[in-house]
XYZ file of C-alpha atoms in Angstrom:
421
model
C 0.000 0.000 0.000
C 1.409 3.376 -1.043
C 1.455 5.502 2.110
C 2.607 8.759 0.518
C 0.558 11.924 0.739
C 0.435 11.954 -3.056
C -1.299 8.566 -2.971
C -3.909 9.989 -0.579
C -4.446 12.924 -2.934
C -4.945 10.478 -5.803
C -7.610 8.628 -3.822
C -9.410 11.931 -3.255
C -9.231 12.781 -6.960
C -10.956 9.483 -7.772
C -13.480 9.655 -4.904
C -17.081 9.499 -6.217
C -18.258 11.097 -2.942
C -15.924 14.094 -3.157
C -18.719 16.484 -4.113
C -20.545 15.984 -0.823
C -17.770 17.586 1.220
C -18.802 21.124 0.271
C -22.294 20.502 1.620
C -21.065 20.454 5.232
C -20.087 23.482 7.281
C -16.334 23.706 7.836
C -15.518 20.574 5.876
C -14.110 22.376 2.843
C -11.543 24.401 4.774
C -8.045 23.904 3.409
C -4.483 24.763 4.227
C -1.876 23.354 6.624
C -3.529 24.769 9.750
C -7.060 23.506 9.083
C -9.047 21.534 11.621
C -8.886 17.791 10.978
C -12.127 16.403 12.346
C -11.973 12.665 13.049
C -14.896 12.436 15.449
C -17.778 12.047 13.018
C -18.756 8.826 14.779
C -19.524 10.883 17.886
C -21.106 14.016 16.387
C -21.416 14.579 12.660
C -20.767 17.906 10.971
C -23.685 20.206 10.256
C -25.067 20.108 6.705
C -25.178 23.597 5.211
C -28.851 23.079 4.375
C -29.831 22.400 7.991
C -30.240 26.002 9.221
C -32.652 26.800 6.390
C -34.686 23.662 7.079
C -34.942 24.445 10.782
C -35.682 28.100 10.072
C -38.531 27.104 7.764
C -40.149 25.096 10.537
C -39.622 27.846 13.107
C -40.453 30.959 11.082
C -43.085 29.623 8.693
C -44.704 26.496 10.073
C -44.591 27.574 13.736
C -44.523 31.404 13.720
C -47.047 31.813 10.904
C -48.858 28.507 10.673
C -49.196 28.010 14.412
C -51.507 25.143 15.290
C -52.588 24.919 11.657
C -49.251 23.273 10.884
C -50.172 20.207 12.901
C -51.651 18.621 9.802
C -48.138 18.276 8.377
C -46.430 17.578 11.711
C -48.725 14.854 12.973
C -47.319 12.121 10.741
C -43.695 13.284 10.783
C -42.448 10.403 12.932
C -43.659 7.746 10.508
C -42.925 9.714 7.322
C -39.311 10.320 8.338
C -39.123 6.744 9.598
C -40.059 5.475 6.149
C -37.402 7.724 4.597
C -34.769 6.345 6.955
C -35.923 2.822 6.269
C -35.741 3.163 2.497
C -32.595 5.257 2.257
C -30.396 4.010 5.090
C -31.715 0.983 6.992
C -32.906 -1.439 4.333
C -36.394 -1.501 5.832
C -39.738 -1.365 4.090
C -42.419 1.199 4.965
C -44.279 1.106 8.253
C -41.452 -0.375 10.330
C -39.367 2.618 11.472
C -40.447 5.394 13.828
C -38.453 8.540 14.654
C -38.628 10.174 18.075
C -37.403 9.979 21.666
C -33.774 9.183 22.514
C -31.886 5.982 21.798
C -32.077 5.080 25.486
C -35.854 5.537 25.677
C -36.368 3.545 22.486
C -34.094 0.803 23.797
C -36.145 0.625 26.972
C -39.441 0.488 25.088
C -38.375 -2.343 22.798
C -36.587 -4.307 25.489
C -39.593 -4.332 27.798
C -41.957 -5.060 24.915
C -39.725 -7.910 23.744
C -39.392 -9.413 27.212
C -43.158 -9.307 27.726
C -43.651 -11.068 24.384
C -41.561 -14.024 25.590
C -43.450 -15.123 28.740
C -41.736 -17.780 30.808
C -38.287 -16.575 29.778
C -36.435 -14.708 32.497
C -32.988 -13.837 31.061
C -31.694 -10.821 29.145
C -28.350 -11.064 27.325
C -25.881 -8.297 26.499
C -22.110 -7.937 26.306
C -19.907 -6.732 29.132
C -18.244 -4.192 26.822
C -21.363 -2.728 25.215
C -22.168 0.989 25.289
C -23.011 1.984 28.889
C -26.623 3.054 28.258
C -27.384 -0.381 26.769
C -26.026 -2.185 29.824
C -27.728 0.200 32.221
C -31.107 -0.260 30.553
C -30.710 -4.040 30.464
C -29.906 -4.057 34.183
C -32.839 -1.776 35.004
C -35.351 -3.790 32.987
C -34.114 -7.035 34.535
C -34.405 -5.643 38.045
C -37.911 -4.265 37.505
C -39.173 -7.502 35.932
C -37.416 -9.963 38.215
C -35.173 -11.206 35.415
C -31.490 -12.154 35.256
C -28.784 -10.547 33.128
C -26.165 -12.632 31.354
C -23.260 -10.463 30.283
C -21.118 -12.072 27.600
C -17.398 -11.448 27.772
C -16.591 -9.545 24.576
C -13.015 -8.754 23.598
C -12.503 -5.012 23.977
C -10.581 -4.880 20.660
C -11.982 -7.766 18.596
C -15.637 -7.629 19.614
C -18.213 -10.367 20.076
C -17.110 -14.005 20.186
C -19.808 -16.125 18.556
C -18.930 -19.114 20.723
C -19.494 -17.004 23.841
C -22.861 -15.899 22.470
C -23.908 -19.442 21.626
C -22.991 -20.609 25.129
C -25.188 -17.905 26.677
C -28.316 -18.827 24.716
C -30.972 -21.243 25.931
C -34.730 -21.520 26.437
C -34.612 -18.980 29.303
C -33.370 -16.068 27.150
C -36.038 -13.555 26.150
C -34.105 -10.724 24.465
C -30.511 -10.340 23.287
C -29.207 -6.762 23.029
C -26.105 -6.192 20.866
C -24.389 -3.347 19.047
C -23.796 -3.903 15.355
C -20.577 -1.845 15.612
C -18.734 -1.783 18.943
C -18.408 1.752 20.247
C -14.814 1.406 21.444
C -13.069 -0.671 18.799
C -15.369 -0.439 15.796
C -15.637 -4.236 15.669
C -18.470 -5.271 13.335
C -20.750 -8.120 14.386
C -21.476 -11.045 12.076
C -25.139 -10.231 11.425
C -26.111 -13.472 9.724
C -24.556 -15.766 12.319
C -25.723 -13.733 15.304
C -29.275 -13.688 13.948
C -29.229 -17.436 13.315
C -27.998 -18.246 16.802
C -30.474 -15.968 18.562
C -33.455 -17.100 16.521
C -32.586 -20.764 17.016
C -32.829 -20.154 20.763
C -36.281 -18.618 20.379
C -35.210 -15.229 21.709
C -35.660 -11.805 20.126
C -32.639 -9.861 18.865
C -32.428 -6.118 19.514
C -29.692 -4.291 17.587
C -28.191 -0.975 18.643
C -27.196 0.630 15.329
C -25.847 3.887 16.753
C -22.253 3.462 15.529
C -23.291 1.728 12.321
C -26.121 3.639 10.666
C -24.812 5.827 7.867
C -21.381 4.172 7.847
C -21.954 0.463 7.171
C -24.594 -1.315 5.147
C -27.597 -2.182 7.285
C -30.221 -4.463 5.742
C -32.804 -4.959 8.451
C -35.455 -6.658 6.343
C -33.071 -8.875 4.390
C -31.279 -10.142 7.500
C -34.477 -10.981 9.379
C -33.878 -8.430 12.132
C -36.455 -8.350 14.914
C -35.873 -5.001 16.614
C -33.411 -2.129 16.330
C -32.689 1.332 17.692
C -30.165 3.981 16.780
C -29.222 7.632 16.972
C -29.150 10.206 14.183
C -26.451 12.645 15.308
C -23.369 10.636 14.346
C -23.021 9.585 10.699
C -26.533 10.870 9.892
C -25.547 14.406 10.942
C -28.819 15.285 12.647
C -27.207 17.521 15.283
C -26.664 17.232 19.050
C -29.574 15.577 20.808
C -31.324 14.794 17.537
C -34.252 12.370 17.869
C -33.445 8.680 17.573
C -35.318 5.915 15.740
C -36.657 2.448 16.385
C -37.433 -0.476 14.090
C -39.935 -3.269 14.690
C -40.338 -5.967 12.050
C -43.827 -5.809 10.619
C -45.006 -9.275 11.699
C -43.973 -8.561 15.308
C -45.795 -5.261 15.679
C -49.170 -6.567 16.815
C -47.446 -8.953 19.235
C -45.490 -6.243 21.045
C -46.825 -3.503 23.273
C -44.909 -0.421 24.347
C -44.507 -0.039 28.115
C -44.884 3.752 27.808
C -48.538 4.361 26.970
C -48.387 7.838 25.525
C -51.095 9.556 23.534
C -49.156 9.328 20.274
C -49.307 5.554 20.585
C -53.079 5.579 21.144
C -55.310 4.166 18.421
C -57.637 7.186 18.358
C -55.562 9.823 20.073
C -57.856 12.764 19.464
C -60.867 10.980 20.925
C -59.163 11.700 24.256
C -60.729 8.542 25.651
C -60.325 7.220 29.185
C -58.697 3.912 28.236
C -55.455 3.304 26.348
C -55.682 1.107 23.259
C -52.456 0.778 21.214
C -52.503 1.983 17.628
C -52.007 -0.492 14.825
C -48.559 -0.888 13.320
C -45.380 0.988 14.142
C -47.284 4.011 15.523
C -48.064 2.057 18.699
C -44.464 2.715 19.762
C -44.994 6.464 19.769
C -45.106 8.239 23.106
C -45.460 12.018 23.185
C -45.523 14.881 20.730
C -42.774 14.377 18.132
C -39.719 16.695 18.222
C -40.654 18.536 15.038
C -37.744 20.984 14.937
C -35.177 18.251 15.563
C -36.757 16.081 12.894
C -36.227 18.815 10.316
C -32.481 18.578 10.920
C -32.519 14.785 10.816
C -34.330 14.812 7.487
C -31.583 16.919 5.910
C -28.715 14.763 7.191
C -30.377 11.440 6.464
C -31.372 12.655 3.013
C -27.738 13.391 2.118
C -26.702 9.932 3.307
C -29.408 8.327 1.192
C -28.378 10.426 -1.815
C -24.741 9.390 -1.470
C -25.705 5.737 -1.134
C -24.833 3.561 1.813
C -22.856 1.169 -0.397
C -20.504 3.918 -1.548
C -20.212 5.312 1.977
C -19.369 1.916 3.449
C -16.739 1.267 0.778
C -15.040 4.609 1.408
C -15.270 4.092 5.161
C -13.433 0.769 4.830
C -10.791 2.348 2.590
C -10.204 5.234 5.005
C -9.999 2.943 8.008
C -7.522 0.774 6.093
C -5.392 3.878 5.577
C -5.582 4.689 9.299
C -4.460 1.154 10.173
C -1.625 1.162 7.639
C -0.308 4.558 8.717
C -0.696 3.513 12.336
C 1.421 0.416 11.733
C 4.054 2.523 10.013
C 4.121 5.565 12.305
C 2.276 5.012 15.594
C 2.974 1.430 16.612
C 6.774 1.882 16.585
C 6.230 4.848 18.945
C 4.291 2.821 21.506
C 0.697 2.708 20.233
C -1.209 -0.576 19.830
C -3.977 -1.244 17.321
C -7.161 -1.760 19.357
C -9.535 -2.591 16.489
C -9.916 -5.603 14.193
C -7.229 -5.509 11.517
C -9.455 -6.755 8.688
C -11.689 -4.052 7.176
C -14.608 -6.476 6.769
C -14.671 -6.832 10.561
C -14.714 -3.090 11.277
C -17.163 -0.263 11.081
C -15.826 3.133 10.011
C -13.671 3.980 13.041
C -10.299 2.737 14.261
C -8.908 2.793 17.786
C -5.362 2.773 19.140
C -4.344 2.061 22.735
C -1.646 3.838 24.726
C -1.079 4.208 28.496
C -1.279 8.006 28.086
C -4.223 8.041 25.708
C -6.012 10.836 27.578
C -2.980 13.120 27.343
C -2.488 12.250 23.689
C -6.126 13.066 22.923
C -5.879 16.518 24.484
C -2.585 17.233 22.762
C -4.048 16.200 19.403
C -6.956 18.603 19.865
C -4.487 21.410 20.536
C -2.732 20.490 17.292
C -5.936 20.743 15.301
C -6.850 17.057 15.208
C -10.167 16.066 16.831
C -10.322 12.385 17.842
C -12.142 10.903 20.820
C -10.934 9.335 24.047
C -12.456 6.094 25.272
C -11.662 4.363 28.510
C -9.480 2.884 29.670
C -6.628 3.959 27.371
C -7.917 4.419 23.821
C -7.698 7.116 21.160
C -10.584 6.636 18.700
C -10.372 7.985 15.146
C -13.639 8.282 13.222
C -13.297 9.745 9.719
C -16.797 10.187 8.258
C -16.886 9.128 4.597
C -19.344 11.852 3.553
C -17.029 14.774 4.196
C -13.575 13.492 5.220
C -10.844 13.276 2.594
C -8.067 10.705 2.442
C -5.572 13.540 2.652
C -7.285 14.705 5.859
C -6.635 11.271 7.311
C -3.020 11.385 6.152
C -2.407 14.830 7.623
C -4.058 13.891 10.927
C -1.897 10.805 11.269
C 1.169 12.878 10.357
C 0.403 15.295 13.204
C -0.158 12.292 15.465
C 3.298 10.844 14.724
C 4.939 14.226 15.267
C 3.262 14.462 18.654
C 4.531 11.026 19.638
C 8.004 11.915 18.449
C 8.373 15.121 20.460
C 6.631 13.775 23.606
C 4.896 17.108 24.162
C 1.733 15.239 25.215
C 3.497 14.275 28.458
C 3.039 17.837 29.747
C -0.764 17.438 29.762
C -2.726 16.433 32.889
C -2.814 12.668 33.309
C -6.419 12.591 34.538
C -9.580 13.832 32.914
C -11.125 16.921 34.404
C -14.666 16.363 35.625
C -17.173 18.157 33.417
C -19.845 19.961 35.421
């Protein structure tokens, strides 16, 4: 693999997604001192069209239309859900709903799934999954008198299928797994995981937060049961943007949301005294949809759909391969360790390196104009987003990284994270 900067420039010249870069604020800055943003898997850049979309909702639909705009807002959660399903998630209409946070959606589907498997008293997750997933699993288990089985997952290599198989039996109700591991970027084997879980009779609930918009997700084709995910990472919906949930069509009448809000009521405007769940995916609605936030999500998700998830996934693999190769050449000899799967087919779109002084390195990188992310216990996570990151951006960021390791200036930074209040 040619690791020269000229080779990275050549990859950019041939990049079919190159035109999308100019559609994101700050992404088309150039020059040696530019910001190199490698944290798109934590918070995506803002699309330039987002302010106008939000302004339209605020100044026209709200300020002028007032309550008369409810006719176009009332179905926003399902309309945008269908757009996400068709353009990003590989899901047919009527199976995706937008609204609430990832954590709330995870709770709703986990409780609904557990209730749909009476007589089963075990929930399964991995010991290294994203904290909110493990916290929700523990809370649901405690409230329902169930037991949690945490699978030991390798912090760098991800889920071991043998460990999963050993944890599955007739007592398991719901298995909660991330498609892409938040620390290492390890990508789960969808087909084999689905087969194992379904053979046990349990329901499988995917967390797609670090996958959607970066890897190909085919919910219908893979026989997925349930899924949740956020929209502010690779979908560029903005901080706190509403999340989504997916329920396979043939499961919808079987499951019932534990949060009986009026947007999940069959005839919500009858204002009746008794809750009766709506038909289809709308039964998983809760309260009034976050209309302003949805306007931002629609812009970001629309760009992802326009670019095509196949092209985005291919570029993501190529960029992560470049990160790994440059890391082997420049970072590993200076004390870093690759903390992600080496093979691109086993990774999402981010790569992680371990170092005893990872926190100091992360802060020093930020001061040098490179924005990565720190993950405990000792990881620097690099997440180039294929929509707006260039190969030469990756090269320059890694070049600054090696210079930092060479001069040891990171050692002057505080060794412990400051508590954010």
